Short mmCIF file of C-alpha atoms and ligand atoms in Angstrom, two decimals:
data_model
loop_
_atom_site.label_atom_id
_atom_site.label_comp_id
_atom_site.label_asym_id
_atom_site.label_seq_id
_atom_site.Cartn_x
_atom_site.Cartn_y
_atom_site.Cartn_z
CA MET A 207 -15.42 4.22 -19.15
CA LYS A 208 -14.66 2.60 -15.80
CA ILE A 209 -11.78 3.83 -13.68
CA LEU A 210 -10.69 1.33 -11.05
CA TYR A 211 -8.59 2.38 -8.07
CA ALA A 212 -5.69 0.28 -6.82
CA ASP A 213 -3.54 1.01 -3.76
CA ASN A 214 -0.21 0.35 -5.45
CA TYR A 215 1.54 -1.23 -8.43
CA GLN A 216 1.02 -4.76 -7.15
CA SER A 217 -2.67 -4.27 -6.57
CA MET A 218 -3.05 -2.56 -9.97
CA SER A 219 -1.30 -5.51 -11.62
CA ARG A 220 -3.55 -7.99 -9.88
CA LYS A 221 -6.76 -6.18 -10.83
CA ALA A 222 -5.69 -5.83 -14.44
CA ALA A 223 -4.64 -9.49 -14.54
CA ASN A 224 -8.06 -10.42 -13.17
CA ILE A 225 -9.72 -8.63 -16.09
CA LEU A 226 -7.48 -10.36 -18.64
CA SER A 227 -8.04 -13.64 -16.90
CA ALA A 228 -11.84 -13.21 -16.98
CA GLN A 229 -11.57 -12.56 -20.72
CA ILE A 230 -9.61 -15.80 -21.25
CA ILE A 231 -11.98 -17.82 -19.07
CA LEU A 232 -15.07 -16.46 -20.81
CA LYS A 233 -13.60 -16.86 -24.31
CA SER A 234 -10.79 -19.39 -24.45
CA ASN A 235 -9.82 -18.46 -28.01
CA SER A 236 -9.60 -14.74 -27.28
CA VAL A 237 -7.37 -12.47 -29.32
CA LEU A 238 -5.42 -10.48 -26.75
CA GLY A 239 -3.69 -7.27 -27.70
CA LEU A 240 -0.54 -7.02 -25.59
CA ALA A 241 1.91 -4.30 -24.66
CA THR A 242 5.53 -4.01 -23.52
CA GLY A 243 7.12 -1.53 -21.10
CA SER A 244 7.48 -1.63 -17.34
CA THR A 245 3.77 -1.26 -16.55
CA PRO A 246 2.56 -4.70 -17.76
CA LEU A 247 5.37 -6.69 -16.11
CA GLY A 248 3.44 -7.21 -12.88
CA ILE A 249 0.33 -8.19 -14.85
CA TYR A 250 2.30 -10.80 -16.79
CA ARG A 251 3.86 -12.16 -13.57
CA GLN A 252 0.38 -12.54 -12.10
CA LEU A 253 -0.95 -14.32 -15.19
CA ILE A 254 2.04 -16.71 -15.11
CA ASP A 255 1.36 -17.41 -11.45
CA TRP A 256 -2.29 -18.25 -12.09
CA TYR A 257 -1.28 -20.40 -15.07
CA GLN A 258 1.20 -22.32 -12.90
CA LYS A 259 -1.51 -22.88 -10.32
CA GLY A 260 -3.73 -24.36 -13.02
CA ASP A 261 -6.24 -21.52 -13.01
CA LEU A 262 -5.56 -20.24 -16.52
CA ASP A 263 -5.18 -21.94 -19.88
CA PHE A 264 -3.72 -20.05 -22.83
CA CYS A 265 -3.69 -22.94 -25.31
CA ALA A 266 -6.40 -21.48 -27.56
CA CYS A 267 -5.46 -17.79 -27.16
CA HIS A 268 -3.92 -15.61 -29.84
CA THR A 269 -1.90 -12.51 -29.10
CA VAL A 270 -1.01 -9.47 -31.18
CA ASN A 271 1.45 -6.95 -29.81
CA LEU A 272 1.23 -3.22 -30.26
CA ASP A 273 4.68 -2.53 -31.62
CA GLU A 274 8.22 -3.56 -32.50
CA TYR A 275 11.45 -1.77 -33.36
CA VAL A 276 12.45 -1.79 -37.03
CA GLY A 277 15.83 -3.46 -37.49
CA LEU A 278 15.77 -5.76 -34.45
CA ASP A 279 15.23 -9.47 -34.92
CA PRO A 280 13.37 -11.55 -32.32
CA GLN A 281 16.65 -12.95 -30.93
CA ASN A 282 17.82 -9.46 -30.03
CA PRO A 283 17.31 -9.00 -26.27
CA GLN A 284 16.19 -5.39 -26.87
CA SER A 285 13.41 -6.45 -29.24
CA TYR A 286 9.84 -6.51 -28.03
CA ALA A 287 9.57 -10.07 -29.35
CA TRP A 288 12.30 -11.05 -26.89
CA PHE A 289 10.58 -9.09 -24.12
CA MET A 290 7.34 -10.99 -24.68
CA GLN A 291 9.12 -14.36 -24.87
CA SER A 292 11.01 -13.72 -21.65
CA ASN A 293 8.26 -12.09 -19.64
CA LEU A 294 5.23 -14.11 -20.71
CA PHE A 295 5.13 -16.48 -23.66
CA ARG A 296 7.86 -18.91 -22.57
CA GLN A 297 6.24 -19.29 -19.17
CA ILE A 298 2.69 -20.11 -20.24
CA ASN A 299 1.16 -22.72 -22.53
CA ILE A 300 0.48 -20.44 -25.47
CA ASP A 301 1.20 -21.89 -28.91
CA PRO A 302 4.16 -19.87 -30.29
CA ALA A 303 2.41 -19.88 -33.67
CA ASN A 304 -0.43 -17.93 -32.06
CA THR A 305 1.78 -15.09 -30.82
CA HIS A 306 2.25 -12.17 -33.18
CA LEU A 307 4.30 -8.99 -33.30
CA PRO A 308 5.22 -6.74 -36.17
CA ASP A 309 8.31 -8.18 -37.88
CA GLY A 310 11.22 -5.88 -37.07
CA THR A 311 13.39 -7.58 -39.70
CA GLN A 312 11.04 -6.65 -42.55
CA MET A 313 12.54 -3.49 -44.00
CA ASP A 314 9.73 -2.98 -46.52
CA GLU A 315 7.50 -0.77 -44.39
CA MET A 316 4.42 -0.90 -46.57
CA LEU A 317 4.54 -4.67 -46.89
CA GLU A 318 4.91 -5.20 -43.16
CA CYS A 319 2.14 -2.79 -42.21
CA GLN A 320 -0.21 -4.43 -44.71
CA ARG A 321 0.72 -7.89 -43.41
CA TYR A 322 0.08 -6.94 -39.78
CA ASN A 323 -3.24 -5.22 -40.51
CA ALA A 324 -4.38 -8.21 -42.55
CA LEU A 325 -3.33 -10.58 -39.78
CA ILE A 326 -5.38 -8.72 -37.17
CA HIS A 327 -8.41 -8.72 -39.46
CA ARG A 328 -7.93 -12.43 -40.25
CA LEU A 329 -7.92 -13.21 -36.54
CA GLY A 330 -11.28 -11.44 -36.28
CA GLY A 331 -9.96 -8.35 -34.49
CA VAL A 332 -8.73 -7.87 -30.94
CA ASP A 333 -11.05 -8.92 -28.12
CA LEU A 334 -9.19 -7.18 -25.32
CA GLN A 335 -6.36 -4.72 -25.86
CA LEU A 336 -4.00 -4.08 -22.95
CA LEU A 337 -2.40 -0.64 -23.06
CA GLY A 338 0.09 1.42 -21.10
CA ILE A 339 0.43 5.17 -21.54
CA GLY A 340 3.52 7.30 -22.03
CA ARG A 341 4.16 10.46 -20.04
CA ASN A 342 3.25 12.47 -23.13
CA GLY A 343 0.04 10.50 -23.68
CA HIS A 344 1.44 8.17 -26.31
CA ILE A 345 -0.05 4.74 -26.86
CA GLY A 346 2.23 2.16 -28.44
CA PHE A 347 4.51 4.34 -30.56
CA ASN A 348 1.71 6.74 -31.50
CA GLU A 349 3.38 9.95 -30.41
CA PRO A 350 1.55 13.29 -29.99
CA GLY A 351 0.43 14.66 -33.34
CA THR A 352 -0.19 11.25 -34.95
CA ALA A 353 -3.42 11.13 -36.96
CA PHE A 354 -6.14 9.09 -35.23
CA GLU A 355 -7.04 7.43 -38.56
CA LYS A 356 -3.92 5.28 -38.84
CA GLU A 357 -3.78 1.51 -38.72
CA THR A 358 -0.40 -0.21 -38.40
CA HIS A 359 2.30 2.16 -39.60
CA CYS A 360 6.01 2.82 -39.36
CA VAL A 361 7.08 5.76 -37.20
CA ARG A 362 10.29 7.68 -36.81
CA LEU A 363 10.89 7.82 -33.08
CA THR A 364 11.05 11.28 -31.55
CA GLU A 365 14.28 12.41 -29.99
CA SER A 366 12.70 12.23 -26.52
CA THR A 367 11.57 8.63 -27.05
CA ILE A 368 15.04 7.66 -28.32
CA GLN A 369 16.58 9.29 -25.24
CA ALA A 370 14.06 7.57 -22.94
CA ASN A 371 14.78 4.17 -24.52
CA ALA A 372 18.54 4.63 -24.44
CA ARG A 373 18.64 3.13 -20.94
CA PHE A 374 17.91 -0.28 -22.45
CA PHE A 375 20.75 -0.14 -25.02
CA PRO A 376 24.55 -0.21 -24.67
CA SER A 377 24.81 3.18 -26.41
CA LEU A 378 22.56 5.89 -27.82
CA GLU A 379 23.68 5.02 -31.35
CA GLN A 380 22.23 1.53 -30.96
CA VAL A 381 18.71 2.74 -30.16
CA PRO A 382 16.55 2.06 -33.22
CA THR A 383 15.16 5.17 -34.85
CA ARG A 384 12.04 3.57 -36.35
CA ALA A 385 9.30 1.28 -35.12
CA TYR A 386 6.18 -0.43 -36.38
CA THR A 387 3.12 0.33 -34.30
CA MET A 388 -0.55 -0.43 -34.41
CA GLY A 389 -2.26 2.92 -35.04
CA MET A 390 -4.97 4.51 -32.94
CA LYS A 391 -7.62 3.39 -35.44
CA ALA A 392 -6.58 -0.24 -35.07
CA ILE A 393 -6.47 0.12 -31.28
CA MET A 394 -9.92 1.71 -31.21
CA GLN A 395 -11.28 -1.29 -33.15
CA ALA A 396 -10.54 -3.61 -30.21
CA ARG A 397 -13.78 -4.75 -28.59
CA LYS A 398 -12.50 -3.92 -25.10
CA ILE A 399 -9.61 -1.83 -23.88
CA LEU A 400 -7.74 -2.19 -20.61
CA LEU A 401 -5.46 0.71 -19.76
CA ALA A 402 -3.02 0.03 -16.92
CA VAL A 403 -1.28 2.99 -15.29
CA SER A 404 1.12 3.31 -12.39
CA GLY A 405 3.14 6.03 -10.75
CA ALA A 406 3.01 9.75 -10.03
CA ALA A 407 4.74 10.62 -13.30
CA LYS A 408 1.55 9.59 -15.15
CA ALA A 409 -0.95 11.47 -12.94
CA ASP A 410 -1.22 14.64 -15.05
CA ILE A 411 -1.33 12.94 -18.43
CA LEU A 412 -3.88 10.38 -17.20
CA GLU A 413 -6.24 13.16 -16.12
CA ALA A 414 -5.68 15.07 -19.38
CA SER A 415 -6.28 11.90 -21.42
CA LEU A 416 -9.48 10.87 -19.70
CA PHE A 417 -11.04 14.27 -18.99
CA GLY A 418 -9.32 16.78 -21.31
CA PRO A 419 -10.01 17.65 -24.93
CA ILE A 420 -9.83 14.82 -27.46
CA THR A 421 -6.87 15.74 -29.60
CA PRO A 422 -4.06 14.00 -31.52
CA GLN A 423 -1.71 16.02 -29.28
CA VAL A 424 -2.76 13.59 -26.53
CA PRO A 425 -3.11 10.28 -28.39
CA ALA A 426 -4.70 8.47 -25.42
CA SER A 427 -7.50 11.05 -25.31
CA ILE A 428 -9.31 9.26 -28.12
CA LEU A 429 -10.00 6.42 -25.70
CA GLN A 430 -12.81 8.64 -24.35
CA LEU A 431 -14.74 7.71 -27.52
CA HIS A 432 -14.35 3.94 -27.09
CA PRO A 433 -17.48 2.21 -25.77
CA ASP A 434 -15.71 -0.28 -23.47
CA VAL A 435 -12.62 1.04 -21.70
CA THR A 436 -11.48 0.00 -18.25
CA VAL A 437 -8.68 1.97 -16.63
CA VAL A 438 -6.87 0.34 -13.73
CA ALA A 439 -4.54 2.76 -12.03
CA ASP A 440 -2.73 3.01 -8.74
CA GLN A 441 -3.14 5.77 -6.19
CA GLU A 442 -0.13 7.72 -7.43
CA ALA A 443 -1.29 7.67 -11.04
CA LEU A 444 -4.79 8.69 -9.92
CA ALA A 445 -3.60 11.59 -7.76
CA VAL A 446 -4.99 14.33 -10.04
CA ILE A 447 -8.22 12.49 -10.88
CA LEU A 448 -8.84 11.67 -7.20
CA HIS A 449 -8.69 15.40 -6.55
CA ALA A 450 -10.57 16.69 -9.63
CA HIS A 451 -13.10 13.91 -10.34
CA PRO A 452 -13.31 11.69 -7.22
CA ASP A 453 -16.83 10.50 -8.07
CA GLN A 454 -15.56 8.96 -11.33
CA ILE A 455 -13.43 6.34 -9.57
CA ALA A 456 -14.66 2.90 -8.58
CA GLY A 457 -13.00 1.29 -5.58
CA ASN A 458 -12.07 4.70 -4.17
CA PRO A 459 -10.39 4.19 -0.75
CA SER A 460 -12.80 6.62 0.90
CA CYS A 461 -15.74 4.21 0.55
P1 PGA B 245 6.00 2.20 -19.27
O1 PGA B 245 5.72 2.72 -20.72
O2 PGA B 245 5.02 1.14 -18.99
O3 PGA B 245 7.41 1.71 -19.31
O4 PGA B 245 5.83 3.39 -18.36
C1 PGA B 245 4.42 2.93 -21.12
C2 PGA B 245 4.42 3.50 -22.51
O5 PGA B 245 5.35 4.28 -22.81
O6 PGA B 245 3.51 3.19 -23.27
#
């Protein structure tokens, strides 16, 4: 595992975008695993910028997203499909047919999970999976306690996740209670993983995930077993690791 230091959110975004960009340049038909949330926004802005400057070409890329709310269609501004359209896909030259998310309108859970798993396998698996991490160590919607063996599955959102997401919805009642998510098994099958982390609120969980016991109580901890993980984190997110394991960080400001 490589842990790369960045001064701040902007620098973290740029470094992570550089890694994604190298992947696309080295393999133009890469399958990119993408994430939503506030963390990747700066990465997507940077990729758009490089695309507009003519430095990146997405025409042969495929994307598969980690998760989607059940019950929201892609035209719903709260859906992750809408998020991806607004924050990345509409602003680059990716073929819309090559962009994939779980289908929030499919109410048959088993059918949708089977479809999404089969799709990922048909594409040949994920070349590079971009991840964020929740304050409780969740990855996608894999909350603490989720079995590591799962592929795409449907989860009931925990009360704390519903509360945390309520800020994006007009009322608490409108927050979906279920979501489709790639499971930790599917995520671990990606050839490379890029974990982007920003902010002091993630410092403790980042240290616990990367250096603590590997346990379903901290879903991100299983990343310790993946052979090719790069973590790009800003100074605030690295606060605990900088103190406890300073020699594990590349690009440490002290050298
Ligand atoms: P965030 O979410 O990027 O909005 O902090 C990350 C996550 O919950 O996976």
